[in-house]
Short mmCIF file of C-alpha atoms and ligand atoms in Angstrom, two decimals:
data_model
loop_
_atom_site.label_atom_id
_atom_site.label_comp_id
_atom_site.label_asym_id
_atom_site.label_seq_id
_atom_site.Cartn_x
_atom_site.Cartn_y
_atom_site.Cartn_z
CA MET B 1 -0.20 0.31 -0.11
CA THR B 2 1.39 3.38 -1.01
CA ILE B 3 2.39 5.88 1.59
CA GLU B 4 0.04 8.29 -0.53
CA LYS B 5 -3.35 5.92 0.12
CA ILE B 6 -2.32 5.39 3.95
CA ILE B 7 -2.28 8.71 4.42
CA SER B 8 -5.56 9.55 3.01
CA ILE B 9 -7.20 6.50 4.76
CA LEU B 10 -5.97 7.33 8.15
CA ASP B 11 -6.29 10.96 7.59
CA CYS B 12 -2.82 11.07 8.59
CA LYS B 13 -0.82 14.54 9.06
CA ILE B 14 2.64 14.24 8.04
CA LEU B 15 5.56 14.99 10.23
CA ASN B 16 8.19 13.91 8.40
CA LEU B 17 8.79 12.55 4.66
CA ASP B 18 12.16 11.80 2.93
CA VAL B 19 10.62 9.73 0.27
CA SER B 20 7.96 9.86 -2.80
CA THR B 21 4.38 9.15 -1.48
CA ASP B 22 4.27 6.74 -4.13
CA SER B 23 6.79 4.25 -2.40
CA SER B 24 4.77 1.76 -0.40
CA VAL B 25 4.81 -0.67 2.61
CA ASP B 26 4.30 -4.35 2.91
CA SER B 27 2.37 -5.25 5.75
CA VAL B 28 1.20 -3.34 8.84
CA TYR B 29 1.82 -4.35 12.62
CA ALA B 30 0.20 -2.69 15.44
CA THR B 31 1.69 -2.61 19.11
CA ASP B 32 2.74 -0.31 22.12
CA LEU B 33 5.25 -3.10 23.49
CA MET B 34 8.67 -2.40 22.04
CA SER B 35 10.14 -6.27 22.51
CA ASP B 36 6.40 -7.13 20.49
CA VAL B 37 7.98 -4.63 17.23
CA LEU B 38 11.65 -6.08 17.72
CA ALA B 39 10.00 -10.13 17.91
CA ASN B 40 6.86 -9.71 15.04
CA CYS B 41 7.18 -6.53 13.07
CA LYS B 42 8.76 -7.50 9.48
CA LYS B 43 11.20 -5.68 7.70
CA GLY B 44 9.33 -2.99 5.48
CA SER B 45 6.10 -2.65 7.13
CA LEU B 46 3.90 0.35 8.61
CA LEU B 47 4.37 0.42 12.58
CA LEU B 48 0.94 1.80 14.20
CA THR B 49 1.79 2.72 17.95
CA ILE B 50 0.37 4.90 20.63
CA LEU B 51 4.12 4.78 22.19
CA SER B 52 5.84 8.55 21.57
CA ASN B 53 9.19 8.32 22.78
CA LEU B 54 12.46 7.58 21.31
CA GLN B 55 12.15 3.90 21.78
CA SER B 56 9.39 3.77 19.10
CA VAL B 57 11.78 4.97 16.68
CA ARG B 58 14.49 3.12 17.83
CA ALA B 59 12.62 -0.17 17.88
CA ALA B 60 11.81 0.86 14.29
CA GLU B 61 15.13 1.51 13.25
CA MET B 62 16.21 -1.81 14.60
CA THR B 63 13.75 -3.93 12.52
CA GLU B 64 14.03 -2.07 9.47
CA VAL B 65 10.81 0.21 9.52
CA GLN B 66 10.68 2.86 7.68
CA VAL B 67 7.09 4.41 8.65
CA VAL B 68 5.71 4.92 11.60
CA CYS B 69 2.15 6.71 12.34
CA TYR B 70 1.36 7.74 16.25
CA VAL B 71 -2.32 6.84 16.83
CA SER B 72 -5.05 8.57 18.90
CA GLY B 73 -3.82 11.77 17.72
CA ARG B 74 -0.38 11.21 19.72
CA GLN B 75 2.43 13.42 18.80
CA PRO B 76 5.94 12.28 18.92
CA LYS B 77 8.34 13.66 21.22
CA PRO B 78 10.87 15.94 19.97
CA GLU B 79 13.94 13.63 20.46
CA ALA B 80 11.64 10.60 18.67
CA LEU B 81 11.17 12.88 15.73
CA ALA B 82 14.46 14.10 15.42
CA HIS B 83 16.12 10.49 15.23
CA GLY B 84 13.18 9.07 12.82
CA LYS B 85 14.45 12.57 10.57
CA LYS B 86 18.34 11.33 10.84
CA LYS B 87 17.13 7.79 9.71
CA GLN B 88 15.04 9.06 6.61
CA MET B 89 11.74 7.97 8.27
CA THR B 90 7.93 8.79 7.55
CA ILE B 91 6.64 9.98 10.52
CA LEU B 92 2.92 10.22 10.45
CA THR B 93 0.02 10.96 13.10
CA THR B 94 -3.81 10.17 12.93
CA ASP B 95 -6.51 10.89 15.22
CA TYR B 96 -8.19 7.46 14.53
CA SER B 97 -7.86 5.20 17.76
CA MET B 98 -5.61 2.06 17.22
CA TYR B 99 -8.67 -0.10 16.83
CA ARG B 100 -10.24 2.49 14.14
CA ALA B 101 -7.03 2.76 12.27
CA CYS B 102 -6.67 -1.05 12.13
CA SER B 103 -10.20 -1.84 11.02
CA LEU B 104 -9.59 1.14 8.23
CA LEU B 105 -6.66 -0.07 7.09
CA HIS B 106 -7.81 -3.89 7.28
CA ASP B 107 -11.03 -3.19 5.36
CA ALA B 108 -8.59 -1.84 2.78
CA GLY B 109 -6.36 -4.51 2.37
CA LEU B 110 -3.52 -4.20 4.04
CA LYS B 111 -2.48 -7.65 5.78
CA GLU B 112 -0.40 -8.00 9.05
CA MET U 1 11.80 1.10 -2.20
CA GLY U 2 14.95 0.43 -4.54
CA LYS U 3 13.74 2.71 -7.35
CA ILE U 4 12.95 5.81 -5.58
CA LYS U 5 16.54 6.03 -4.10
CA ILE U 6 17.94 5.90 -7.42
CA VAL U 7 15.89 8.74 -8.47
CA ASP U 8 16.43 10.59 -5.46
CA ARG U 9 20.22 9.96 -6.37
CA ILE U 10 20.29 11.24 -9.52
CA GLN U 11 18.46 14.37 -8.36
CA GLU U 12 20.85 14.62 -5.99
CA MET U 13 23.71 14.36 -8.59
CA LEU U 14 21.96 16.99 -10.75
CA TYR U 15 21.96 19.92 -7.96
CA GLU U 16 25.47 18.79 -6.75
CA LEU U 17 27.02 18.46 -10.28
CA GLU U 18 28.64 21.57 -10.77
CA VAL U 19 29.97 23.44 -14.25
CA ARG U 20 33.47 22.74 -13.70
CA SER U 21 33.20 19.11 -12.94
CA ILE U 22 31.78 19.44 -16.99
CA MET U 23 33.32 22.33 -18.77
CA TRP U 24 36.24 21.83 -21.15
CA THR U 25 39.50 23.48 -20.01
CA ASP U 26 41.36 22.38 -22.93
CA PHE U 27 40.73 25.08 -25.76
CA TYR U 28 42.20 27.99 -27.82
CA THR U 29 41.80 31.35 -27.18
CA LEU U 30 42.61 34.65 -29.15
CA HIS U 31 44.19 37.80 -27.97
CA PRO U 32 41.81 41.34 -28.94
CA HIS U 33 44.55 42.46 -31.49
CA ASP U 34 44.12 38.89 -33.55
CA MET U 35 42.27 39.34 -37.22
CA MET U 36 39.61 37.84 -38.00
CA SER U 37 41.59 35.41 -40.35
CA LYS U 38 42.63 33.79 -37.69
CA VAL U 39 39.20 32.94 -36.23
CA ARG U 40 38.55 29.63 -38.69
CA LYS U 41 41.57 27.58 -37.57
CA VAL U 42 40.86 28.73 -33.88
CA MET U 43 37.38 27.58 -34.16
CA GLN U 44 38.32 24.30 -35.58
CA ARG U 45 40.63 23.98 -32.66
CA ASN U 46 37.41 24.18 -30.47
CA ARG U 47 35.30 21.33 -31.76
CA ASN U 48 33.15 24.21 -33.66
CA THR U 49 32.49 26.03 -30.02
CA LEU U 50 33.09 29.49 -29.18
CA VAL U 51 36.78 31.39 -29.28
CA PRO U 52 37.28 33.45 -26.53
CA ILE U 53 39.14 36.92 -26.61
CA VAL U 54 41.26 37.09 -23.72
CA LEU U 55 43.44 39.56 -22.12
CA ASP U 56 45.63 39.11 -19.38
CA LYS U 57 43.48 35.98 -18.47
CA LYS U 58 40.50 37.63 -18.51
CA LEU U 59 37.46 37.26 -20.84
CA ILE U 60 36.77 40.70 -22.69
CA GLY U 61 34.67 38.77 -25.42
CA THR U 62 33.47 35.82 -27.27
CA LEU U 63 33.44 34.89 -31.22
CA THR U 64 31.24 32.02 -32.11
CA ILE U 65 30.37 30.43 -35.63
CA ASP U 66 27.92 33.64 -36.51
CA ASN U 67 29.99 35.69 -36.11
CA TYR U 68 32.37 34.41 -38.36
CA ILE U 69 29.91 33.94 -40.85
CA LYS U 70 28.72 37.72 -40.44
CA TRP U 71 32.30 38.80 -40.87
CA LEU U 72 32.40 36.44 -44.41
CA ASN U 73 29.65 37.87 -45.48
CA SER U 74 30.68 41.34 -45.06
CA LYS U 75 33.31 40.89 -47.44
CA GLU U 76 35.41 43.13 -45.17
CA LYS U 77 39.18 43.09 -45.39
CA ASP U 78 40.34 41.70 -42.26
CA LYS U 79 39.52 43.09 -39.13
CA PRO U 80 40.66 42.54 -35.55
CA VAL U 81 38.53 40.31 -34.19
CA THR U 82 37.30 43.07 -31.27
CA ARG U 83 35.03 44.40 -34.13
CA TYR U 84 32.78 41.34 -34.43
CA MET U 85 33.02 39.59 -31.07
CA ASN U 86 30.39 39.72 -28.51
CA VAL U 87 30.77 41.45 -25.66
CA ASP U 88 27.65 41.00 -23.70
CA SER U 89 26.86 37.21 -23.77
CA VAL U 90 26.12 35.24 -20.58
CA THR U 91 28.61 33.98 -18.88
CA LEU U 92 28.73 30.95 -15.70
CA HIS U 93 30.74 30.40 -13.12
CA PRO U 94 32.27 27.49 -12.62
CA GLN U 95 30.59 26.75 -8.55
CA GLU U 96 27.06 27.19 -10.07
CA PRO U 97 25.27 24.31 -10.32
CA VAL U 98 24.32 22.40 -13.77
CA ILE U 99 20.64 22.94 -12.92
CA SER U 100 20.90 26.42 -12.81
CA ALA U 101 23.79 26.80 -16.09
CA LEU U 102 21.09 24.80 -18.00
CA ARG U 103 18.20 27.49 -16.92
CA LYS U 104 20.71 30.31 -18.13
CA MET U 105 21.60 28.82 -21.51
CA SER U 106 18.11 28.15 -22.47
CA ASP U 107 16.58 31.77 -21.28
CA SER U 108 19.36 33.76 -23.09
CA LYS U 109 19.04 31.06 -26.14
CA SER U 110 23.05 30.73 -25.95
CA ILE U 111 24.30 27.44 -27.49
CA ARG U 112 28.03 28.10 -26.45
CA VAL U 113 29.35 29.54 -23.04
CA ALA U 114 32.17 30.84 -21.58
CA VAL U 115 32.90 29.68 -17.92
CA VAL U 116 34.62 32.72 -15.65
CA GLU U 117 35.75 33.28 -12.13
CA PRO U 118 33.27 35.45 -10.17
CA GLU U 119 35.09 38.50 -8.95
CA SER U 120 38.00 38.53 -11.45
CA ASN U 121 35.96 37.35 -14.77
CA GLU U 122 39.18 35.37 -15.42
CA LEU U 123 38.25 32.79 -18.27
CA VAL U 124 38.32 29.04 -16.44
CA GLY U 125 36.26 27.22 -19.31
CA VAL U 126 33.95 26.47 -21.74
CA ILE U 127 30.75 24.64 -21.80
CA CYS U 128 28.14 23.84 -25.41
CA ARG U 129 24.91 22.72 -25.14
CA CYS U 130 25.30 20.19 -28.02
CA ASN U 131 27.86 18.49 -25.68
CA LEU U 132 25.94 18.91 -22.63
CA PHE U 133 24.28 15.68 -21.98
CA GLU U 134 26.83 13.70 -23.08
CA ASP U 135 29.08 15.52 -20.77
CA ILE U 136 27.06 15.05 -17.47
CA LEU U 137 26.32 11.14 -18.29
CA THR U 138 30.17 10.99 -18.37
CA GLN U 139 30.35 12.82 -14.91
CA PHE U 140 27.34 10.69 -13.56
CA ASP U 141 29.38 7.48 -14.46
CA ILE U 142 32.56 8.72 -12.87
CA VAL U 143 30.57 9.43 -9.59
CA TYR U 144 28.65 6.23 -10.03
CA LYS U 145 31.82 4.18 -10.26
CA ASP U 146 33.18 6.00 -7.42
CA GLU U 147 30.33 4.58 -5.28
CA GLN U 148 30.94 1.46 -7.09
CA VAL U 149 34.76 1.20 -5.39
CA ARG U 150 33.50 2.56 -2.36
CA HIS U 151 30.84 0.08 -1.90
CA TYR U 152 33.25 -3.21 -2.94
CA ARG U 153 35.76 -1.34 -0.33
CA ALA U 154 33.20 -1.82 2.23
CA SER U 155 32.22 -5.67 1.60
CA HIS U 156 35.43 -6.73 0.98
CA ILE U 157 37.48 -5.16 3.89
CA PHE U 158 38.27 -8.74 5.07
CA GLU U 159 39.37 -9.83 1.32
CA ASP U 160 41.50 -6.73 1.43
CA VAL U 161 43.70 -7.01 4.34
CA GLN U 162 46.26 -9.60 3.81
CA ALA U 163 46.37 -11.89 7.09
CA ASP U 164 46.21 -15.05 8.40
CA ALA U 165 42.90 -14.00 10.58
CA VAL U 166 40.88 -10.77 10.16
CA ASN U 167 39.11 -10.20 13.56
CA ILE U 168 37.64 -6.47 14.16
CA SER U 169 36.92 -5.51 17.89
CA LEU U 170 34.48 -3.04 19.07
CA LEU U 171 34.01 -2.19 22.56
CA PHE U 172 30.94 -0.01 23.60
CA HIS U 173 30.17 1.52 27.27
CA VAL U 174 26.98 2.05 28.19
CA ALA U 175 26.46 4.42 30.58
CA ASP U 176 23.76 4.49 33.34
CA THR U 177 21.40 6.80 31.43
CA PRO U 178 17.73 7.21 31.60
CA MET U 179 16.15 3.75 29.63
CA GLU U 180 13.88 6.74 27.59
CA PHE U 181 16.66 7.69 25.97
CA GLY U 182 19.01 4.64 25.58
CA GLY U 183 19.61 2.57 22.38
CA GLU U 184 22.71 4.37 20.94
CA ILE U 185 24.92 1.51 21.25
CA ALA U 186 23.08 -0.81 19.55
CA SER U 187 22.51 1.87 16.54
CA SER U 188 26.58 2.52 16.34
CA ILE U 189 26.58 -1.09 16.49
CA ARG U 190 24.20 -1.32 13.22
CA THR U 191 26.28 1.42 11.42
CA ALA U 192 30.07 -0.22 12.35
CA LEU U 193 28.59 -3.91 10.62
CA GLN U 194 26.98 -1.79 7.82
CA ASN U 195 30.60 -0.06 7.32
CA LEU U 196 32.08 -3.84 7.44
CA GLY U 197 29.68 -4.76 4.49
CA VAL U 198 28.09 -7.36 6.78
CA ASN U 199 24.98 -8.96 5.43
CA SER U 200 22.08 -6.87 5.99
CA ASP U 201 19.91 -9.73 7.57
CA MET U 202 22.84 -10.33 9.89
CA ILE U 203 22.85 -6.83 10.58
CA ARG U 204 18.98 -7.05 11.41
CA ARG U 205 19.30 -9.58 14.31
CA ALA U 206 22.42 -8.39 15.69
CA GLY U 207 20.63 -5.30 15.78
CA ILE U 208 17.77 -6.40 17.35
CA ALA U 209 20.06 -8.46 19.74
CA SER U 210 22.08 -5.60 20.83
CA TYR U 211 19.06 -3.45 21.59
CA GLU U 212 17.01 -5.81 23.91
CA ALA U 213 20.26 -5.81 25.86
CA GLU U 214 21.38 -2.98 26.01
CA MET U 215 17.81 -1.74 27.29
CA ASN U 216 17.66 -4.40 30.08
CA LEU U 217 21.16 -3.05 30.81
CA LEU U 218 19.63 0.52 31.20
CA ALA U 219 16.41 -1.16 33.03
CA TYR U 220 17.81 -3.43 35.62
CA ALA U 221 22.22 -3.33 35.59
CA GLY U 222 22.58 0.49 35.87
CA GLY U 223 24.74 0.34 32.41
CA GLY U 224 27.84 -1.92 31.33
CA GLU U 225 29.75 -2.94 28.28
CA PHE U 226 29.74 -4.52 24.99
CA GLN U 227 32.25 -5.97 23.29
CA VAL U 228 31.79 -6.81 19.58
CA ASP U 229 34.02 -8.89 17.25
CA VAL U 230 33.30 -9.22 13.80
CA ASN U 231 35.61 -11.82 11.78
CA PRO U 232 34.65 -13.43 7.98
CA LYS U 233 32.86 -16.17 10.20
CA HIS U 234 30.78 -14.69 12.94
CA ILE U 235 29.86 -11.76 15.04
CA LYS U 236 30.23 -12.25 18.22
CA ILE U 237 28.62 -9.99 21.14
CA VAL U 238 29.60 -10.58 25.01
CA ILE U 239 27.66 -8.18 27.14
CA SER U 240 28.43 -7.64 30.58
CA ASP U 241 27.23 -6.00 33.59
CA ARG U 242 28.32 -5.23 37.31
CA GLY U 243 24.13 -5.29 38.54
CA PRO U 244 21.93 -7.23 40.71
CA GLY U 245 21.99 -10.51 38.59
CA ILE U 246 19.28 -12.73 37.94
CA PRO U 247 18.38 -14.97 40.55
CA ASP U 248 16.58 -17.89 38.48
CA VAL U 249 17.90 -17.31 34.79
CA LYS U 250 15.68 -20.32 33.57
CA GLN U 251 13.05 -18.29 34.48
CA ALA U 252 13.79 -14.95 33.42
CA MET U 253 14.26 -16.85 29.69
CA GLU U 254 10.17 -17.98 30.29
CA PRO U 255 8.19 -15.77 27.60
CA GLY U 256 6.40 -13.49 29.35
CA TYR U 257 8.43 -13.48 32.64
CA SER U 258 9.34 -10.06 33.71
CA THR U 259 10.13 -8.00 36.65
CA ALA U 260 10.06 -4.87 35.34
CA PRO U 261 8.93 -1.87 37.25
CA ASP U 262 6.23 0.58 36.49
CA TRP U 263 8.44 3.09 34.90
CA VAL U 264 10.18 0.50 32.60
CA ARG U 265 6.61 -0.49 31.57
CA GLU U 266 5.68 3.30 31.08
CA LEU U 267 8.28 3.56 28.26
CA GLY U 268 6.88 -0.02 26.37
CA PHE U 269 8.49 -2.45 27.86
CA GLY U 270 8.36 -5.56 30.21
CA ALA U 271 6.42 -8.07 27.71
CA GLY U 272 9.43 -10.90 29.15
CA MET U 273 10.03 -10.94 25.74
CA GLY U 274 13.59 -9.24 25.54
CA LEU U 275 15.86 -12.85 26.00
CA ASN U 276 14.10 -14.71 23.98
CA ASN U 277 14.16 -12.51 20.99
CA ILE U 278 18.12 -12.26 21.71
CA ASP U 279 18.05 -16.36 21.50
CA ASP U 280 15.92 -16.18 18.30
CA CYS U 281 18.08 -13.55 16.63
CA SER U 282 21.40 -15.88 17.46
CA ASP U 283 23.07 -19.29 16.58
CA ILE U 284 24.71 -19.25 19.82
CA PHE U 285 23.30 -17.85 23.03
CA LYS U 286 24.82 -18.36 26.38
CA ILE U 287 23.50 -16.52 29.18
CA ARG U 288 25.51 -16.51 32.93
CA SER U 289 24.44 -14.50 36.04
CA GLU U 290 25.24 -14.41 39.53
CA VAL U 291 23.72 -12.26 41.99
CA GLY U 292 25.24 -9.43 43.80
CA VAL U 293 28.08 -9.98 41.03
CA GLY U 294 26.26 -9.39 37.66
CA THR U 295 25.35 -10.98 34.19
CA LYS U 296 26.66 -12.10 30.80
CA LEU U 297 25.14 -12.39 27.93
CA VAL U 298 27.39 -13.82 24.66
CA ILE U 299 25.54 -13.70 21.35
CA VAL U 300 26.79 -15.43 18.10
CA ILE U 301 25.78 -14.75 14.94
CA ASP U 302 27.14 -17.13 11.94
CA LEU U 303 28.28 -15.11 9.00
CA GLU U 304 29.74 -18.55 6.85
CA GLU U 305 27.34 -21.38 6.62
CA PRO U 306 28.67 -23.74 8.98
N1 ATP W 401 20.94 -7.50 32.88
C1 ATP W 401 19.86 -7.56 33.71
N2 ATP W 401 20.39 -7.76 35.41
C2 ATP W 401 19.23 -8.06 36.13
N3 ATP W 401 18.21 -8.65 35.74
C3 ATP W 401 17.93 -8.79 34.31
C4 ATP W 401 18.74 -8.62 33.28
N4 ATP W 401 18.16 -8.59 32.07
C5 ATP W 401 17.20 -9.31 32.04
N5 ATP W 401 17.10 -9.33 33.38
C6 ATP W 401 15.87 -10.02 33.92
O1 ATP W 401 15.23 -11.10 33.17
C7 ATP W 401 13.40 -10.38 33.15
C8 ATP W 401 13.14 -10.81 31.97
O2 ATP W 401 14.45 -10.07 30.85
P1 ATP W 401 13.31 -9.88 29.15
O3 ATP W 401 14.73 -8.81 28.52
O4 ATP W 401 13.47 -11.07 28.89
O5 ATP W 401 12.20 -8.96 29.75
P2 ATP W 401 11.62 -8.00 30.34
O6 ATP W 401 13.22 -6.89 29.87
O7 ATP W 401 11.15 -7.91 31.44
O8 ATP W 401 10.85 -7.37 29.22
P3 ATP W 401 10.73 -6.69 27.78
O9 ATP W 401 12.49 -7.09 27.33
O10 ATP W 401 10.32 -7.94 26.75
O11 ATP W 401 10.64 -5.20 27.68
C9 ATP W 401 13.58 -9.08 33.54
O12 ATP W 401 12.77 -8.76 33.81
C10 ATP W 401 14.63 -9.07 34.88
O13 ATP W 401 13.74 -9.68 35.79
MG1 MG W 402 14.03 -7.02 28.40
#
């Protein structure tokens, strides 16, 4: 699914975007536990999380995730956004809750 | 995402590419006292582009084929080049991006342009729109080959070193920083392995294992040490701390077992999965711990098929 489509489905605000919105993710993983990201999030996924500290971006970095979207209107902490920019990640926020965001992406055909 | 990376790189190169890297520096000039009858020969030597008229290294005008034809048509007898040269044609600076040069040339409809130093007006080169594409492509090719060479060096670092055995040893000290800001060592280890040209799947495994271990050092042990050894056969990471130790290692290794206090859980940790993740990422994983002394993890990730 292209980043553009994710942005339109989740009505995202874009906090950082270094790649073209035509680029895409193969899958999605949703969690607030970092060890869960590390164990189960595939490389190249979209990560949905409510956890807004630096570790949300560190876990993405380690699993080679390039697109992170914070749910429930959560804003990443400044150090998290700064590190995401440094690692050229796409950082998004959505006002939808985790449940709503997951169901919308699921209905649009994005798989875990 | 591979294709996007390439397009980005070409765009970047176009903006980075300066006029000086594609201009011709090997050409003939004429002196203001030279006569029009000399122009044809010099023009030919300059591959039919333009003939700069230069006094004390400074550009004072340019002659193109059009000027020459004009003189021929006038059927005048020989005249100094200054009578036919252009004095107000567009010039470029060597530091200018090629992109802006292209724009200037198309705006002014000039095909051949002299390149001069900004202040002194000293002539340093010539650019011709007809060969521009070829010259840009040649330059891209050079940049690309340079990158290839660098990449080659990185991924063959072990082959390039002549020795019976090569082992690269990295030592990291994990200070007792707030857990919220941790993860820097795992990040550094990833970068180091990338620079050594290690296979990307192995980098991912080493990064995840290091990160889990680093976060445990910050959550439970007040910091510690990482010793990373890389050789053609494997990556070996030894993590040691002088923290409180683990009373029952078998229990700690059970998925879901965690003693993480609330402040650790608030940061997104405490699922009791960290040690299991490390184990899953390793080909060999050993853990030794003694209460009151500390904990030591040994992680080995094979780089060669055993
Ligand atoms: N270096 C250490 N020093 C002391 N105790 C440790 C150390 N590492 C782990 N432990 C103990 O082992 C338990 C299990 O660790 P593990 O990393 O598997 O899970 P966790 O840290 O509790 O949660 P998670 O890693 O999933 O966020 C910890 O809760 C802690 O009690
Ligand atoms: Mg842990």
